[in-house]
PDB file of C-alpha atoms in Angstrom:
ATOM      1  CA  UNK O   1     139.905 110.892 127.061  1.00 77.00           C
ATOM      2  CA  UNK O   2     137.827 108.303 129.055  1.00 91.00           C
ATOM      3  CA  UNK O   3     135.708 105.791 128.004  1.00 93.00           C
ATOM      4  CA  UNK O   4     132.794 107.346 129.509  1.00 95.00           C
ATOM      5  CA  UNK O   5     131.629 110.294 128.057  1.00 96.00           C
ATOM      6  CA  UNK O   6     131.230 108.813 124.632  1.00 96.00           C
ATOM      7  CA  UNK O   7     129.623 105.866 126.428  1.00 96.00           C
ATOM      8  CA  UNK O   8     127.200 108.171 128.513  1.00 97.00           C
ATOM      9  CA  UNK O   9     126.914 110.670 124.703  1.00 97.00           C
ATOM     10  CA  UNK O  10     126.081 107.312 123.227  1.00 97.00           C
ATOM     11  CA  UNK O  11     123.116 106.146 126.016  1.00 97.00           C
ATOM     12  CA  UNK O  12     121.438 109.213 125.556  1.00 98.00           C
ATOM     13  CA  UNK O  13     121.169 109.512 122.438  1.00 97.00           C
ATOM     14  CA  UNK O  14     120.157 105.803 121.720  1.00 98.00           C
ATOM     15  CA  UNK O  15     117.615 106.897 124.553  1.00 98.00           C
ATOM     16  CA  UNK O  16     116.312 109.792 122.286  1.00 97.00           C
ATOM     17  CA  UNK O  17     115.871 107.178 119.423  1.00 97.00           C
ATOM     18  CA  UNK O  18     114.255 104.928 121.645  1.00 97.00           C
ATOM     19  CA  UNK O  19     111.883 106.922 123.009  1.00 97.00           C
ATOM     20  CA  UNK O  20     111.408 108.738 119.423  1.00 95.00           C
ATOM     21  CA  UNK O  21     110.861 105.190 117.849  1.00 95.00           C
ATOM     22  CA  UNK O  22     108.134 104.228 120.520  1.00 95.00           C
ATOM     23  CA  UNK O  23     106.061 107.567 120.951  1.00 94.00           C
ATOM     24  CA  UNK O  24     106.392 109.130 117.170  1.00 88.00           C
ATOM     25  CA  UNK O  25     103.328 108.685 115.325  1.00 86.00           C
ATOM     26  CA  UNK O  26     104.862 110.215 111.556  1.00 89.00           C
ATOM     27  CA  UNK O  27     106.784 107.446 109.493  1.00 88.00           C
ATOM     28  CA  UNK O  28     109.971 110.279 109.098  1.00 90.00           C
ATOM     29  CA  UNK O  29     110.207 110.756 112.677  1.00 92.00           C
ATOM     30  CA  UNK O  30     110.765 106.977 113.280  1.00 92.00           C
ATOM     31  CA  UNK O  31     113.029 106.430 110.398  1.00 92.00           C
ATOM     32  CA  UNK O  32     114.987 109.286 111.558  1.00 94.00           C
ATOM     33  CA  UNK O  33     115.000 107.873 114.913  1.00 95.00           C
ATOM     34  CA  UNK O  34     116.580 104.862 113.942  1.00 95.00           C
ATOM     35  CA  UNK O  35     119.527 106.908 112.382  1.00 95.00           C
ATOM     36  CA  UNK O  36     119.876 108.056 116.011  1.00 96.00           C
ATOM     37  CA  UNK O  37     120.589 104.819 117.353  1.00 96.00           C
ATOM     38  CA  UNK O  38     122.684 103.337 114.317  1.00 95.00           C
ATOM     39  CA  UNK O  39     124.532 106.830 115.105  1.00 96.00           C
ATOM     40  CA  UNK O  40     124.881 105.741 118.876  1.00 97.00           C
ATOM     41  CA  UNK O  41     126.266 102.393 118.237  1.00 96.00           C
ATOM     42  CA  UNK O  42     129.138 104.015 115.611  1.00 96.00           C
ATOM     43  CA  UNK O  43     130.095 106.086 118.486  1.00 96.00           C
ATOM     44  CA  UNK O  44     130.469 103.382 120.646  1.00 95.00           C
ATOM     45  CA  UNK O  45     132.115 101.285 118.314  1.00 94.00           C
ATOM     46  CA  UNK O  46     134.587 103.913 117.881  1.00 94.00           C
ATOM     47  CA  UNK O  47     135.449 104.853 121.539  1.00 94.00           C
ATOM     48  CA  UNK O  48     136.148 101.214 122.531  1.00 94.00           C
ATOM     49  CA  UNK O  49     138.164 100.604 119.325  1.00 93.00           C
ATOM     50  CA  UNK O  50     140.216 103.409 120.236  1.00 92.00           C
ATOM     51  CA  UNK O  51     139.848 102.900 124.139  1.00 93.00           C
ATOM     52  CA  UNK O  52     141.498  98.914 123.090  1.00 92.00           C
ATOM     53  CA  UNK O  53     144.029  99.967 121.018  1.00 89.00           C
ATOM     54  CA  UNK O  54     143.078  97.618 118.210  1.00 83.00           C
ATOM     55  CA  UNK O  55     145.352  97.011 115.945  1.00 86.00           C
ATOM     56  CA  UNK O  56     142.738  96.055 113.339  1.00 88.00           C
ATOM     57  CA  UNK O  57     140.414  98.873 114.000  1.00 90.00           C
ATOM     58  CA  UNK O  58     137.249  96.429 113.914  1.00 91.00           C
ATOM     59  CA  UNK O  59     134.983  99.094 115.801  1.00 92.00           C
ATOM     60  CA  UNK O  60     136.289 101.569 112.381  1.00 93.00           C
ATOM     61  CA  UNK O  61     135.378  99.439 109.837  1.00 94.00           C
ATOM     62  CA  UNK O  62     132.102  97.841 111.285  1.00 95.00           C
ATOM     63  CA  UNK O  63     131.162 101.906 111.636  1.00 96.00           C
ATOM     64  CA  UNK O  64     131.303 101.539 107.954  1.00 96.00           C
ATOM     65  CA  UNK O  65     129.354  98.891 107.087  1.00 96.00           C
ATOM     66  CA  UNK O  66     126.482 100.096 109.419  1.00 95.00           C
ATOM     67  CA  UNK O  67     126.919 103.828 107.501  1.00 95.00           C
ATOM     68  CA  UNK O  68     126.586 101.889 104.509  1.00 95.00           C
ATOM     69  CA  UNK O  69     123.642  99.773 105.930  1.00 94.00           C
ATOM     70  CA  UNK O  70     122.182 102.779 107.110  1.00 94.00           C
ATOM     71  CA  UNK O  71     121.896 105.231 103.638  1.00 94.00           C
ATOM     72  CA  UNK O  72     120.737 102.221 102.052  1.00 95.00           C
ATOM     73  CA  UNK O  73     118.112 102.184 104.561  1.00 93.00           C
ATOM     74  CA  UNK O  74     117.143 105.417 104.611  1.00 93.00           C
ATOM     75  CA  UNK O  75     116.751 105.262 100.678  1.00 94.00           C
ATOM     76  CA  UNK O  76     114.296 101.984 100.902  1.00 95.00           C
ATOM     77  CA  UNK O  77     112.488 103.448 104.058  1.00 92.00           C
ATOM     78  CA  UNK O  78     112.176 107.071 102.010  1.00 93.00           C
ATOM     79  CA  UNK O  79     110.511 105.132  98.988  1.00 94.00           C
ATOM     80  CA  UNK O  80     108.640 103.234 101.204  1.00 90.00           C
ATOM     81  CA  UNK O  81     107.025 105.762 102.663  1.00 90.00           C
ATOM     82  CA  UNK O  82     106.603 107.875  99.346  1.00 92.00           C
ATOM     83  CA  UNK O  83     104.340 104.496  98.450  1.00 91.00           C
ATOM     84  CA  UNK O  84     102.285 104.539 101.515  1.00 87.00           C
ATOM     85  CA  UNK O  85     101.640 107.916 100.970  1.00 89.00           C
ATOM     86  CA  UNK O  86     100.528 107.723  97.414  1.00 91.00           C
ATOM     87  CA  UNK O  87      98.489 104.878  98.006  1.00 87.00           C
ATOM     88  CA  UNK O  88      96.532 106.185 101.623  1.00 85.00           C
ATOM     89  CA  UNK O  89      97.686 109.915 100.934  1.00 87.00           C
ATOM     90  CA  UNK O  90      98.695 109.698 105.025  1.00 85.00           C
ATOM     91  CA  UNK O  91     102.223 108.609 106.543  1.00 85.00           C
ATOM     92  CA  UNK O  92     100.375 108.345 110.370  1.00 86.00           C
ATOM     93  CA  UNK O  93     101.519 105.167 111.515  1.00 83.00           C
ATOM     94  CA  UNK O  94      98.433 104.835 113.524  1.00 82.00           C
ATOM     95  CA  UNK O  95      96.691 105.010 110.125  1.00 79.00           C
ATOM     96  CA  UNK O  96      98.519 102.431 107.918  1.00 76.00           C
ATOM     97  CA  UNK O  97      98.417  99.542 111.057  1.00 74.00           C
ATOM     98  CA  UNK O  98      95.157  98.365 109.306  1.00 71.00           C
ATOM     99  CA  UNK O  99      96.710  95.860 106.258  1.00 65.00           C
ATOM    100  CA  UNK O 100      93.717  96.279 104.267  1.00 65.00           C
ATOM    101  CA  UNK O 101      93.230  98.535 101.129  1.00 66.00           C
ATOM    102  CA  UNK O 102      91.146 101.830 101.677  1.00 61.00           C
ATOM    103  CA  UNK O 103      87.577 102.209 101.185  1.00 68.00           C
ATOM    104  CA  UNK O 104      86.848 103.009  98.041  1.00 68.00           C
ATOM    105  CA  UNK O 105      84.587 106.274  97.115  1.00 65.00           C
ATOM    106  CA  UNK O 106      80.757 105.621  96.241  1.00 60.00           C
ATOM    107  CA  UNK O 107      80.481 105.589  92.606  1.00 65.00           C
ATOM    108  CA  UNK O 108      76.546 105.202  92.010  1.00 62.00           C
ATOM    109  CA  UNK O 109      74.433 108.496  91.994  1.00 59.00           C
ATOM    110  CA  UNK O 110      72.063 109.094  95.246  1.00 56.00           C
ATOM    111  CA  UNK O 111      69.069 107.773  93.382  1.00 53.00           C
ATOM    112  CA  UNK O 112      70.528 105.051  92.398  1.00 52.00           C
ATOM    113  CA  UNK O 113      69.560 101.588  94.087  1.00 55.00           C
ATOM    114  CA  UNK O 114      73.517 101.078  95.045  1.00 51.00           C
ATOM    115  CA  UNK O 115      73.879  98.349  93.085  1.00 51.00           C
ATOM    116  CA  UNK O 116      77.456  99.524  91.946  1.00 50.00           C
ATOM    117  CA  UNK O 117      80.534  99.838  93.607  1.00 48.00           C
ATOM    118  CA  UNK O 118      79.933  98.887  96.902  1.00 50.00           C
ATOM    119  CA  UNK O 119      78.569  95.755  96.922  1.00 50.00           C
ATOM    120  CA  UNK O 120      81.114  94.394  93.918  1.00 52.00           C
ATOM    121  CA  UNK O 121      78.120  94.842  91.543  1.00 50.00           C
ATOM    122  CA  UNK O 122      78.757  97.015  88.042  1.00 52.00           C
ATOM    123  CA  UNK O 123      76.645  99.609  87.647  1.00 53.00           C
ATOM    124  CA  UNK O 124      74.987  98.132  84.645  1.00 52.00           C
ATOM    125  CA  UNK O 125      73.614  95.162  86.448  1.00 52.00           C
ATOM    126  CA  UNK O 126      69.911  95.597  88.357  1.00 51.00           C
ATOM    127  CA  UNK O 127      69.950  93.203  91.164  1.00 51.00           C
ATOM    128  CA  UNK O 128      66.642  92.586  92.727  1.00 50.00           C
ATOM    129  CA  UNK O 129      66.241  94.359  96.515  1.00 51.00           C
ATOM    130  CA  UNK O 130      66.282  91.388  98.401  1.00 50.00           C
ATOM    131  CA  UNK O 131      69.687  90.007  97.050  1.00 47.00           C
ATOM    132  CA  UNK O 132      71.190  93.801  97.624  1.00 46.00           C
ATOM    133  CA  UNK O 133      72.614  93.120 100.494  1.00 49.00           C
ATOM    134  CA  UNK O 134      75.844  92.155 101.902  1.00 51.00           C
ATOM    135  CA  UNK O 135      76.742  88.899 100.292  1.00 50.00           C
ATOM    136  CA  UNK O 136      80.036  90.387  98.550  1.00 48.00           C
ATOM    137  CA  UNK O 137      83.701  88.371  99.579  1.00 52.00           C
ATOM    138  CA  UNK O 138      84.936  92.179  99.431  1.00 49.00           C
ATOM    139  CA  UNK O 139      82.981  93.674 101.775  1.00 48.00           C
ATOM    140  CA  UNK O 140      83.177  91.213 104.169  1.00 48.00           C
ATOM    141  CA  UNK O 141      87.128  90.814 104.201  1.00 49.00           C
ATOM    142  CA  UNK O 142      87.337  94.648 104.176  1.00 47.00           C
ATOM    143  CA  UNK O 143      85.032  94.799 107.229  1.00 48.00           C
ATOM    144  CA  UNK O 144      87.949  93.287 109.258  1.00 49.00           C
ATOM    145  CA  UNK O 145      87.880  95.922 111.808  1.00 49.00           C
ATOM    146  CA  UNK O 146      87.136  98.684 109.573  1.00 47.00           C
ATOM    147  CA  UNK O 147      83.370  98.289 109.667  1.00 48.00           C
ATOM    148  CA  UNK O 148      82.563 100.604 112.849  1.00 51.00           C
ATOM    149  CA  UNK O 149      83.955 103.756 110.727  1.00 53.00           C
ATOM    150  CA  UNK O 150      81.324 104.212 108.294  1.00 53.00           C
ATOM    151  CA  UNK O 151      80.846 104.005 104.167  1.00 51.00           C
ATOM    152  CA  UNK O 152      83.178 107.068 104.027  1.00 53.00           C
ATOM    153  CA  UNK O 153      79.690 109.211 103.079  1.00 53.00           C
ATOM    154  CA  UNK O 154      79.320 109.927 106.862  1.00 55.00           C
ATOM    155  CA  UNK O 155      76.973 107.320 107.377  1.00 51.00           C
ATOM    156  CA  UNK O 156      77.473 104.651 110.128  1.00 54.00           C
ATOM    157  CA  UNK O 157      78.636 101.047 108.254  1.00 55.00           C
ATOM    158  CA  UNK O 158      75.633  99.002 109.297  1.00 52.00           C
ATOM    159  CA  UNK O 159      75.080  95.475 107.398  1.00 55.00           C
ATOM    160  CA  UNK O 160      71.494  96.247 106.642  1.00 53.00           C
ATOM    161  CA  UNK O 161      72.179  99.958 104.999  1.00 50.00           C
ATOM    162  CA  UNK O 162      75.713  98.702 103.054  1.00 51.00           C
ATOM    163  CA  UNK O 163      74.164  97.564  99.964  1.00 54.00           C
ATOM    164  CA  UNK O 164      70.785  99.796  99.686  1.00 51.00           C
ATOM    165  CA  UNK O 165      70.204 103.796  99.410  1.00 53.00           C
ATOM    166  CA  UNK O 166      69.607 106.130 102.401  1.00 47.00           C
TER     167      UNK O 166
END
């Protein structure tokens, strides 16, 4: 057999796990995508350790190590994901590019003055209305690109209405 067919089996399928790597959007997809191209180098590692005639067989046992490499991978990726998921209940890799935690739900009532929760306050404590506002080190290192989506309440996140009632 030739050198080329595996060589041209192994370009296309690395090419699969490129493009599958680059344009998948679901954490799976791209872990499963990079078990494409691990897959693509084995089979060139074993064509042109058979196409050489080593005596060795390096291309054989490196195949090896990167199966082993690979499973243990798959098992670290699969548990990472499993915690992503638990934690933001998504595995949309669009989704989890933001570092910081998720908002947490509104815990005061709606007549409430908001003084829990939100603004780092417990609900116990009765702040006066002019120091209800956004003052909190949480708030504002949560806002880190975050702030344009809203309070997760459907109302828009503006500075003045954080800490106060609608």
């Amino acid at each position: 057999m030739h050198i080329v067919y595996p060589a041209v089996v192994s370009a296309l399928l690395f090419s699969i796990g490129v493009y599958g790597v680059l344009a998948r959007r679901n954490t799976i997809l791209v872990l499963m995508s990079v078990e494409l191209m691990l897959n693509a180098v084995n089979i060139n590692l074993v064509a042109f350790d058979m196409w050489l005639a080593d005596v060795l067989h390096s291309g054989q046992v490196l195949t090896l190590f990167i199966i082993v490499i690979a499973a243990a991978e798959v098992g670290l990726g699969l548990a990472i994901v499993l915690a992503l998921f638990r934690n933001r209940q998504t595995v949309d890799l669009d989704r989890l590019r933001a570092l910081a935690e998720p908002a947490d739900p509104p815990t005061t009532a709606e007549g409430d003055n908001g003084a829990g929760g939100d603004n780092g306050a417990r609900a116990g404590d009765h702040q006066p209305a002019e120091l209800d506002t956004v003052t909190s080190p949480q708030l504002t290192a949560r806002g880190n690109g975050a702030s344009d989506q809203g309070d997760g309440v459907g109302r828009p996140s503006h500075p003045a209405r954080r800490g106060g009632s609608a």
